[in-house]
Structure formats: structure tokens, C-alpha cells
């Protein structure tokens, strides 16, 4: 959205430090671009800190991770980056630790589960900036027309999907296993089947018997019976599935909080329930988090830490979470949102957060494994595809990438 940043340095006088921040855009239009959030926050901070200038560049999610990678590779890393992953930079020794930057009060306020997910080898480098969980969204109007109640088990989900298909619903259950975010949809299903990407020790278990059973059920009982719509799951992206839900063409899909606002704006009556599991409601939801990190190259630890303490104040975390329908990453903001009537719609997601499991973002191999899942997992449910073979291939690839 703006030009690539130049090198960091001093401006406005020899005693003024300029901090460079590259951030992701959470808005869906110019009206709510993250540029506006950062402009307000930075303006307030600079008014009280005349010796510090904060230069923020905001990029779309399609570009921001690549932009930061290019800057780091060129030796021009920004002071701070708010993007989707941190572990690779931490493993290369490029980042400050959270201990280097944040006050004890700010660190203690971070939701512990998210803070732990920001660790590499038990040291925190990634500071959670935004979080969410997933719930099963369903179209209340389509369900009422078909005389259905929200499913609690996989079998009930398949039965509901079949009834929706009989009513002419385009996507009875939208299963986005396309390259945009297949790793998330995959993880939600793996967890609901009692599995996941890793075992309790953090070792990849992609081809576990539970995971094979989960994708075998998906292939045979959902996709194979024509209950996932006209687009093959491996070619269906999340954005397309969400747009179809907003247009009233989807009976059920896994969604995060931002889907609520867009669906309500189009007049879609929807409900949300925990993800169904093999034998009852899933005991574990998928959690996701985006990350703030600080690069050591420019040596502004003191100024960066002071600015981040301000970023993570209750007021600013609340403002960001409410603007973009995301879950707060601090305990103080979570307590406010859990009790406030204006945030009632987010309460089901807040309830799920302590029960959620995040992807293994602290593993430096995760970026590669995630990319492999995005590329290949759709084949596991395609006609003629073998869930066991695809998951075995992904497991072998993960083992070859694992160095931690």
C-alpha cells in the first residue's frame, strides 16, 4: 500500500529516533484500513514522546510477509514487523526477545496460551498481536427451511448437509482446502477427530491413525456424496467460501469473528456453534494468532519496548479488537470484552479461546509444512485420492524439514 521502506535512521534532529514498523492490513476497505488505526495510535504516542517518531507502512496480507522477508534479506529489516510468523527470524538470531522489550506488567497481561505459542526453544520472540478461534457458522434461514438443528457430531453434520442439498443449497458444507488457508481448515478437522499436526511432545504426527480416519470420513461421507458444493475443495479458497456464505449460498462452514459483520451487513441470519466432532462436540477448537516482532539490527530496544508497552495497553488492544472483530491478546482487554454488552457477539469465540490449540508456529519448519499442506491436502479428498498416502507424504516432508 506504500513504498518499500528505506533504511532506518535519525530524522528531525540528532536526538530523535525514527522507528520503522511494517504492519498487516486487517481492513476490508479504505474506510477501515489499518492505516487509520496506526495513524491514531502513533499520533497519540508521538504527542507524548517528542524524541520518537514512528513510521508505519501497511501492506495487504497478500504482500506483507514477503515485504518483510525482502527487507530482512536486503539488510534493511524494520524495527518492528506485525505479520503472520516469527520463528524463522528468531531461529536466525535476528529478533529481540520479549524480555528485552516489554515491561513486566505488559508481559504478565499477555494471554499465557498465546505468549507460550510465541516461543522458540522456550524463549518468547513472537508477541501475539491479534487472535481468533473458529466456530461452525450455519445459515439459520436455510436450516429452518429444511427443519434442521445445528449438528454436534460429524454424522449429524453430514445428515444436515444432505438435507440442505435436497433443498437446492449450493454449498451444503463449504470445505475450503484451496491454497489460501487450507492449513487452518485442515487443522480444525484434525482436532475434531482427536488428532492434530503434532503430538503432545510437539513432534509432527500428520499421518496418525486419527488424522487418516478424519480425512477418510471427509472424502467418503462429505465430499464423495456431493455435500461440499460445485467447487472441488482443493480449489475452494476461504475468501470465496466466506463470500458465498454472505450471499446466502452456504449452509455451514468454519468461520472466524470477522465473518459475523459481513454476514450481518448482507442480512444473513446466522448461528454459531462449536465444531462438531466424531462422537460429539469437538473438545478442542483451533486458535490462530498474528505476531508482532522486533528486529535487533537497528538497536532501538529501549524505544521499541516503550512503544510496544503503549501498543499493548488495554485501551489500544480493545480499540483494535473491536474495530476488526478479533479477540484481544491481553487478559485485561479480554475481561472487558467478556463483560461488555457491545461485545456480546464475540463471547462465544472468547469462550473457545482457552480451549483452543494453535498451529505449531514456534517450529521453524512450520512455514514449509504449512505451505505443503496448502498445496497438497485437497488431493486427499479428491476422487481417486488416498488420504493415507497424502498424509504420509506430508509427514515425510515435515520430517525432512524439521531441525528443532
Short mmCIF file of C-alpha atoms in Angstrom, two decimals:
data_model
loop_
_atom_site.label_atom_id
_atom_site.label_comp_id
_atom_site.label_asym_id
_atom_site.label_seq_id
_atom_site.Cartn_x
_atom_site.Cartn_y
_atom_site.Cartn_z
CA UNK A 1 0.00 0.00 0.00
CA UNK A 2 3.03 2.23 0.41
CA UNK A 3 6.51 2.21 -0.98
CA UNK A 4 9.05 -0.21 0.41
CA UNK A 5 10.77 1.38 3.36
CA UNK A 6 14.29 2.68 3.22
CA UNK A 7 16.88 2.14 5.89
CA UNK A 8 16.17 3.16 9.43
CA UNK A 9 17.86 6.21 10.86
CA UNK A 10 17.52 9.53 12.58
CA UNK A 11 15.31 12.38 11.49
CA UNK A 12 14.02 15.68 12.80
CA UNK A 13 17.18 16.32 14.81
CA UNK A 14 20.06 14.31 16.17
CA UNK A 15 18.20 13.26 19.30
CA UNK A 16 15.05 12.00 17.60
CA UNK A 17 14.80 8.29 16.84
CA UNK A 18 12.66 7.05 13.97
CA UNK A 19 11.18 3.60 14.44
CA UNK A 20 10.06 1.73 11.35
CA UNK A 21 7.02 -0.54 11.67
CA UNK A 22 5.62 -2.72 8.89
CA UNK A 23 2.09 -3.92 9.63
CA UNK A 24 -0.63 -6.01 8.01
CA UNK A 25 -3.94 -4.53 6.90
CA UNK A 26 -6.96 -6.01 8.68
CA UNK A 27 -9.47 -3.76 6.94
CA UNK A 28 -11.70 -4.76 4.06
CA UNK A 29 -11.96 -1.24 2.58
CA UNK A 30 -10.24 2.13 2.64
CA UNK A 31 -12.71 3.21 5.33
CA UNK A 32 -11.37 0.78 7.92
CA UNK A 33 -7.82 0.26 6.73
CA UNK A 34 -5.34 -0.49 9.49
CA UNK A 35 -3.54 2.66 8.35
CA UNK A 36 -6.21 4.62 10.22
CA UNK A 37 -5.77 2.58 13.41
CA UNK A 38 -2.00 3.09 13.39
CA UNK A 39 -2.26 6.77 12.48
CA UNK A 40 -4.42 7.45 15.53
CA UNK A 41 -2.27 5.34 17.86
CA UNK A 42 1.04 6.74 16.61
CA UNK A 43 -0.26 10.31 16.72
CA UNK A 44 -1.19 9.89 20.36
CA UNK A 45 2.13 8.24 21.21
CA UNK A 46 4.27 10.83 19.44
CA UNK A 47 2.42 13.66 21.17
CA UNK A 48 3.78 12.37 24.47
CA UNK A 49 7.18 11.30 23.12
CA UNK A 50 8.66 14.13 21.02
CA UNK A 51 12.00 12.32 20.82
CA UNK A 52 10.49 9.34 18.95
CA UNK A 53 8.90 9.20 15.52
CA UNK A 54 7.11 6.03 14.40
CA UNK A 55 6.92 5.47 10.65
CA UNK A 56 4.28 2.85 9.79
CA UNK A 57 3.81 1.16 6.42
CA UNK A 58 0.73 -1.03 5.99
CA UNK A 59 0.51 -3.78 3.39
CA UNK A 60 -2.18 -6.29 2.48
CA UNK A 61 -1.92 -9.81 3.82
CA UNK A 62 -1.06 -10.93 0.31
CA UNK A 63 2.14 -8.87 0.45
CA UNK A 64 3.20 -8.09 3.99
CA UNK A 65 5.11 -11.27 4.88
CA UNK A 66 7.01 -11.12 1.60
CA UNK A 67 7.80 -7.42 2.06
CA UNK A 68 9.32 -8.01 5.47
CA UNK A 69 11.29 -11.01 4.17
CA UNK A 70 12.69 -8.92 1.31
CA UNK A 71 13.67 -6.12 3.70
CA UNK A 72 15.36 -8.52 6.11
CA UNK A 73 17.20 -10.30 3.29
CA UNK A 74 18.44 -6.94 1.99
CA UNK A 75 19.78 -5.97 5.42
CA UNK A 76 17.08 -3.32 5.88
CA UNK A 77 14.87 -5.01 8.45
CA UNK A 78 12.36 -2.66 10.08
CA UNK A 79 12.47 -2.10 13.82
CA UNK A 80 9.12 -3.89 14.15
CA UNK A 81 7.01 -6.13 11.97
CA UNK A 82 3.43 -7.19 12.59
CA UNK A 83 2.92 -10.21 10.36
CA UNK A 84 1.91 -13.87 10.31
CA UNK A 85 5.03 -15.71 11.51
CA UNK A 86 8.16 -15.08 13.51
CA UNK A 87 10.01 -18.36 14.09
CA UNK A 88 12.33 -18.23 11.08
CA UNK A 89 13.63 -14.80 12.08
CA UNK A 90 14.05 -15.91 15.69
CA UNK A 91 16.00 -19.00 14.65
CA UNK A 92 18.40 -16.79 12.67
CA UNK A 93 19.07 -14.67 15.74
CA UNK A 94 17.53 -11.55 14.22
CA UNK A 95 14.94 -10.74 16.89
CA UNK A 96 14.83 -9.25 20.34
CA UNK A 97 13.18 -11.43 22.96
CA UNK A 98 10.02 -10.25 24.66
CA UNK A 99 12.09 -9.93 27.85
CA UNK A 100 14.35 -7.46 26.05
CA UNK A 101 11.43 -5.19 25.22
CA UNK A 102 8.27 -5.41 27.27
CA UNK A 103 7.69 -4.29 30.83
CA UNK A 104 6.89 -6.97 33.37
CA UNK A 105 3.33 -5.62 33.60
CA UNK A 106 2.78 -5.87 29.85
CA UNK A 107 4.25 -9.36 29.64
CA UNK A 108 2.11 -10.57 32.52
CA UNK A 109 -1.00 -9.23 30.79
CA UNK A 110 -0.49 -11.27 27.60
CA UNK A 111 -2.81 -14.28 27.40
CA UNK A 112 -0.47 -17.04 28.56
CA UNK A 113 -1.53 -19.55 25.93
CA UNK A 114 -0.72 -17.06 23.17
CA UNK A 115 2.50 -15.92 24.78
CA UNK A 116 3.64 -19.54 25.00
CA UNK A 117 2.89 -20.01 21.31
CA UNK A 118 5.32 -17.15 20.67
CA UNK A 119 8.26 -19.15 21.99
CA UNK A 120 11.13 -20.84 20.20
CA UNK A 121 13.04 -23.24 22.45
CA UNK A 122 11.18 -21.86 25.48
CA UNK A 123 12.18 -18.24 24.77
CA UNK A 124 9.50 -15.79 23.65
CA UNK A 125 10.23 -13.84 20.49
CA UNK A 126 6.76 -13.55 18.98
CA UNK A 127 4.36 -11.22 20.77
CA UNK A 128 0.73 -12.03 19.94
CA UNK A 129 -0.98 -9.10 18.28
CA UNK A 130 -4.36 -10.47 17.24
CA UNK A 131 -6.12 -13.76 17.84
CA UNK A 132 -9.26 -15.62 16.97
CA UNK A 133 -10.83 -19.03 17.19
CA UNK A 134 -13.15 -20.86 14.82
CA UNK A 135 -16.78 -21.82 15.22
CA UNK A 136 -19.19 -23.58 12.90
CA UNK A 137 -21.39 -20.93 11.26
CA UNK A 138 -24.74 -22.00 9.89
CA UNK A 139 -27.41 -20.18 7.92
CA UNK A 140 -30.48 -20.04 10.17
CA UNK A 141 -32.90 -19.39 7.30
CA UNK A 142 -31.69 -22.39 5.30
CA UNK A 143 -31.74 -24.58 8.41
CA UNK A 144 -35.29 -23.50 9.29
CA UNK A 145 -36.49 -24.19 5.76
CA UNK A 146 -35.05 -27.71 5.93
CA UNK A 147 -36.26 -28.27 9.52
CA UNK A 148 -32.73 -28.74 10.87
CA UNK A 149 -30.92 -28.15 14.15
CA UNK A 150 -27.19 -27.38 14.40
CA UNK A 151 -25.03 -30.53 14.34
CA UNK A 152 -22.98 -31.76 17.26
CA UNK A 153 -21.36 -34.74 15.52
CA UNK A 154 -19.89 -35.44 12.12
CA UNK A 155 -22.75 -37.77 11.27
CA UNK A 156 -25.27 -35.06 12.15
CA UNK A 157 -23.31 -32.59 10.03
CA UNK A 158 -23.46 -34.96 7.06
CA UNK A 159 -27.18 -35.57 7.59
CA UNK A 160 -27.84 -31.83 7.74
CA UNK A 161 -25.72 -31.29 4.64
CA UNK A 162 -27.71 -33.91 2.74
CA UNK A 163 -30.97 -32.22 3.71
CA UNK A 164 -29.62 -28.85 2.61
CA UNK A 165 -28.52 -30.32 -0.70
CA UNK A 166 -32.04 -31.68 -1.21
CA UNK A 167 -33.31 -28.12 -0.72
CA UNK A 168 -31.03 -26.91 -3.51
CA UNK A 169 -28.41 -25.22 -1.32
CA UNK A 170 -25.32 -24.58 -3.45
CA UNK A 171 -22.75 -25.34 -0.73
CA UNK A 172 -24.33 -27.54 1.98
CA UNK A 173 -20.96 -27.51 3.77
CA UNK A 174 -18.23 -25.28 2.32
CA UNK A 175 -14.86 -27.04 2.68
CA UNK A 176 -12.09 -24.59 1.66
CA UNK A 177 -9.00 -26.72 1.18
CA UNK A 178 -7.63 -24.42 -1.52
CA UNK A 179 -4.21 -22.78 -1.24
CA UNK A 180 -5.35 -19.63 0.57
CA UNK A 181 -5.81 -21.14 4.02
CA UNK A 182 -6.10 -24.91 3.71
CA UNK A 183 -3.84 -25.42 6.70
CA UNK A 184 -6.43 -23.86 9.02
CA UNK A 185 -9.45 -25.79 7.75
CA UNK A 186 -7.34 -28.93 7.89
CA UNK A 187 -6.30 -28.32 11.49
CA UNK A 188 -9.87 -27.70 12.62
CA UNK A 189 -10.94 -31.05 11.20
CA UNK A 190 -7.89 -32.89 12.59
CA UNK A 191 -8.60 -31.55 16.08
CA UNK A 192 -12.27 -32.52 15.85
CA UNK A 193 -11.16 -36.07 15.08
CA UNK A 194 -8.91 -36.28 18.13
CA UNK A 195 -5.69 -35.67 16.22
CA UNK A 196 -3.72 -32.65 15.09
CA UNK A 197 -0.50 -31.70 13.39
CA UNK A 198 1.68 -32.62 16.37
CA UNK A 199 1.60 -34.88 19.40
CA UNK A 200 1.88 -33.70 23.00
CA UNK A 201 5.65 -33.55 22.69
CA UNK A 202 5.45 -31.28 19.67
CA UNK A 203 6.52 -33.93 17.14
CA UNK A 204 4.70 -33.95 13.82
CA UNK A 205 2.07 -36.71 13.59
CA UNK A 206 0.36 -35.70 10.35
CA UNK A 207 -0.25 -39.29 9.25
CA UNK A 208 -1.57 -40.55 12.59
CA UNK A 209 -4.43 -43.04 12.52
CA UNK A 210 -6.83 -40.39 13.87
CA UNK A 211 -5.90 -37.97 11.10
CA UNK A 212 -6.22 -40.64 8.41
CA UNK A 213 -9.64 -41.57 9.79
CA UNK A 214 -10.70 -37.92 9.72
CA UNK A 215 -9.80 -37.36 6.10
CA UNK A 216 -11.18 -40.73 5.07
CA UNK A 217 -14.52 -39.68 6.56
CA UNK A 218 -14.35 -36.31 4.82
CA UNK A 219 -13.59 -37.95 1.48
CA UNK A 220 -16.22 -40.68 1.70
CA UNK A 221 -19.05 -39.17 3.74
CA UNK A 222 -18.95 -35.49 2.78
CA UNK A 223 -17.05 -34.79 -0.43
CA UNK A 224 -17.83 -38.11 -2.09
CA UNK A 225 -21.56 -37.63 -1.52
CA UNK A 226 -21.56 -34.22 -3.20
CA UNK A 227 -22.20 -32.29 0.02
CA UNK A 228 -19.45 -29.68 -0.35
CA UNK A 229 -20.68 -27.75 -3.38
CA UNK A 230 -19.76 -27.30 -7.03
CA UNK A 231 -16.12 -26.28 -6.48
CA UNK A 232 -13.65 -29.01 -5.59
CA UNK A 233 -12.42 -28.45 -2.00
CA UNK A 234 -8.83 -28.30 -3.23
CA UNK A 235 -9.74 -25.33 -5.44
CA UNK A 236 -12.01 -23.53 -2.95
CA UNK A 237 -10.38 -20.68 -1.03
CA UNK A 238 -11.62 -19.30 2.27
CA UNK A 239 -12.44 -15.88 0.81
CA UNK A 240 -14.64 -17.48 -1.85
CA UNK A 241 -16.38 -19.65 0.75
CA UNK A 242 -16.98 -16.65 3.02
CA UNK A 243 -18.36 -14.63 0.12
CA UNK A 244 -20.73 -17.46 -0.75
CA UNK A 245 -21.92 -17.59 2.88
CA UNK A 246 -22.56 -13.84 2.85
CA UNK A 247 -24.58 -14.34 -0.35
CA UNK A 248 -26.76 -16.97 1.33
CA UNK A 249 -25.36 -19.85 -0.71
CA UNK A 250 -23.71 -21.82 2.12
CA UNK A 251 -25.44 -23.92 4.74
CA UNK A 252 -22.43 -24.43 7.04
CA UNK A 253 -18.74 -23.56 7.23
CA UNK A 254 -15.99 -22.91 9.74
CA UNK A 255 -15.62 -19.19 10.32
CA UNK A 256 -13.82 -16.63 12.44
CA UNK A 257 -15.27 -13.49 14.07
CA UNK A 258 -14.90 -11.15 11.10
CA UNK A 259 -17.47 -13.21 9.18
CA UNK A 260 -20.15 -12.00 11.58
CA UNK A 261 -20.01 -8.38 10.45
CA UNK A 262 -20.01 -9.10 6.72
CA UNK A 263 -22.85 -11.62 7.01
CA UNK A 264 -24.96 -9.30 9.16
CA UNK A 265 -24.38 -6.44 6.73
CA UNK A 266 -25.96 -8.53 3.98
CA UNK A 267 -28.88 -9.55 6.19
CA UNK A 268 -27.84 -13.17 6.56
CA UNK A 269 -29.30 -14.71 9.71
CA UNK A 270 -26.66 -16.99 11.13
CA UNK A 271 -25.89 -19.02 14.22
CA UNK A 272 -22.59 -20.26 15.63
CA UNK A 273 -21.82 -23.49 17.50
CA UNK A 274 -18.64 -25.35 18.43
CA UNK A 275 -17.16 -27.54 15.73
CA UNK A 276 -18.82 -30.98 15.63
CA UNK A 277 -16.57 -33.92 16.45
CA UNK A 278 -16.52 -37.59 15.60
CA UNK A 279 -18.57 -38.51 18.69
CA UNK A 280 -19.82 -35.14 19.97
CA UNK A 281 -18.80 -31.50 20.01
CA UNK A 282 -15.07 -31.13 19.48
CA UNK A 283 -13.24 -30.68 22.77
CA UNK A 284 -10.54 -28.55 21.15
CA UNK A 285 -11.01 -25.61 18.80
CA UNK A 286 -8.37 -24.18 16.53
CA UNK A 287 -6.87 -20.91 17.67
CA UNK A 288 -4.90 -18.56 15.47
CA UNK A 289 -2.68 -15.60 16.23
CA UNK A 290 -0.77 -12.96 14.31
CA UNK A 291 2.50 -11.68 15.64
CA UNK A 292 4.50 -8.60 16.50
CA UNK A 293 8.27 -8.94 16.48
CA UNK A 294 11.21 -6.56 16.79
CA UNK A 295 14.45 -6.83 14.83
CA UNK A 296 17.75 -6.20 16.58
CA UNK A 297 19.55 -4.68 13.59
CA UNK A 298 18.81 -1.03 14.37
CA UNK A 299 19.44 -1.29 18.09
CA UNK A 300 16.40 0.63 19.37
CA UNK A 301 15.34 -1.80 22.07
CA UNK A 302 14.50 0.86 24.65
CA UNK A 303 12.35 2.94 22.31
CA UNK A 304 10.70 -0.11 20.73
CA UNK A 305 9.88 -1.54 24.14
CA UNK A 306 8.32 1.69 25.34
CA UNK A 307 6.23 1.98 22.17
CA UNK A 308 5.07 -1.64 22.43
CA UNK A 309 4.04 -1.15 26.05
CA UNK A 310 1.78 1.60 24.69
CA UNK A 311 0.52 -0.61 21.84
CA UNK A 312 -0.43 -3.31 24.34
CA UNK A 313 -2.27 -1.00 26.72
CA UNK A 314 -5.82 -2.08 27.45
CA UNK A 315 -7.29 0.88 25.58
CA UNK A 316 -5.38 0.21 22.38
CA UNK A 317 -5.89 -3.56 22.40
CA UNK A 318 -9.62 -3.01 22.91
CA UNK A 319 -9.78 -0.46 20.09
CA UNK A 320 -8.06 -2.80 17.64
CA UNK A 321 -10.06 -5.89 18.64
CA UNK A 322 -13.37 -4.05 18.36
CA UNK A 323 -12.52 -2.42 15.04
CA UNK A 324 -11.71 -5.73 13.36
CA UNK A 325 -13.85 -8.23 15.31
CA UNK A 326 -10.83 -10.07 16.66
CA UNK A 327 -10.08 -11.46 20.08
CA UNK A 328 -7.83 -9.45 22.39
CA UNK A 329 -4.42 -10.84 23.24
CA UNK A 330 -4.29 -9.41 26.77
CA UNK A 331 -6.10 -10.54 29.88
CA UNK A 332 -7.21 -7.03 30.80
CA UNK A 333 -8.89 -6.43 27.43
CA UNK A 334 -10.40 -9.93 27.45
CA UNK A 335 -12.03 -9.26 30.81
CA UNK A 336 -13.61 -6.07 29.50
CA UNK A 337 -14.91 -7.69 26.32
CA UNK A 338 -16.27 -10.73 28.15
CA UNK A 339 -18.47 -8.47 30.29
CA UNK A 340 -19.43 -5.71 27.84
CA UNK A 341 -22.80 -5.86 26.10
CA UNK A 342 -21.34 -4.30 22.97
CA UNK A 343 -19.02 -7.29 22.60
CA UNK A 344 -21.66 -9.97 23.22
CA UNK A 345 -21.30 -11.38 19.69
CA UNK A 346 -17.65 -12.20 20.36
CA UNK A 347 -18.31 -14.01 23.63
CA UNK A 348 -18.66 -17.49 22.01
CA UNK A 349 -15.21 -17.03 20.48
CA UNK A 350 -13.76 -15.75 23.75
CA UNK A 351 -15.18 -18.84 25.46
CA UNK A 352 -13.45 -21.09 22.93
CA UNK A 353 -10.05 -19.42 23.19
CA UNK A 354 -8.91 -21.15 26.43
CA UNK A 355 -9.94 -24.47 24.85
CA UNK A 356 -8.12 -23.84 21.61
CA UNK A 357 -4.88 -25.15 20.19
CA UNK A 358 -2.68 -23.07 17.92
CA UNK A 359 -0.71 -24.36 14.93
CA UNK A 360 2.92 -25.18 15.77
CA UNK A 361 4.05 -21.65 14.88
CA UNK A 362 7.09 -21.86 17.15
CA UNK A 363 8.65 -24.55 14.93
CA UNK A 364 10.91 -23.08 12.27
CA UNK A 365 9.72 -25.87 9.96
CA UNK A 366 6.07 -24.81 10.22
CA UNK A 367 6.18 -22.32 7.35
CA UNK A 368 7.31 -25.06 4.98
CA UNK A 369 4.92 -27.66 6.36
CA UNK A 370 2.03 -25.21 6.13
CA UNK A 371 2.91 -24.47 2.50
CA UNK A 372 2.98 -28.19 1.73
CA UNK A 373 -0.45 -28.68 3.33
CA UNK A 374 -1.89 -25.80 1.31
CA UNK A 375 -0.53 -27.34 -1.88
CA UNK A 376 -1.46 -30.98 -1.34
CA UNK A 377 -4.25 -31.56 1.17
CA UNK A 378 -7.04 -31.02 -1.35
CA UNK A 379 -5.89 -34.15 -3.16
CA UNK A 380 -6.67 -36.23 -0.07
CA UNK A 381 -10.42 -35.77 -0.62
CA UNK A 382 -10.40 -35.67 -4.43
CA UNK A 383 -11.86 -38.54 -6.49
CA UNK A 384 -9.26 -41.29 -6.61
CA UNK A 385 -7.22 -39.61 -3.91
CA UNK A 386 -5.83 -41.51 -0.94
CA UNK A 387 -5.99 -39.74 2.44
CA UNK A 388 -3.43 -42.14 3.89
CA UNK A 389 -0.99 -41.59 1.02
CA UNK A 390 -1.29 -37.80 1.04
CA UNK A 391 -0.93 -37.54 4.82
CA UNK A 392 2.03 -39.92 4.72
CA UNK A 393 3.68 -37.75 2.08
CA UNK A 394 3.10 -34.63 4.17
CA UNK A 395 4.54 -36.39 7.24
CA UNK A 396 7.67 -37.41 5.33
CA UNK A 397 8.11 -33.84 4.08
CA UNK A 398 7.67 -32.46 7.60
CA UNK A 399 10.31 -34.81 8.96
CA UNK A 400 12.79 -33.70 6.32
CA UNK A 401 12.21 -30.03 7.22
CA UNK A 402 12.37 -30.43 10.99
CA UNK A 403 15.56 -29.15 12.55
CA UNK A 404 14.34 -28.21 16.02
#
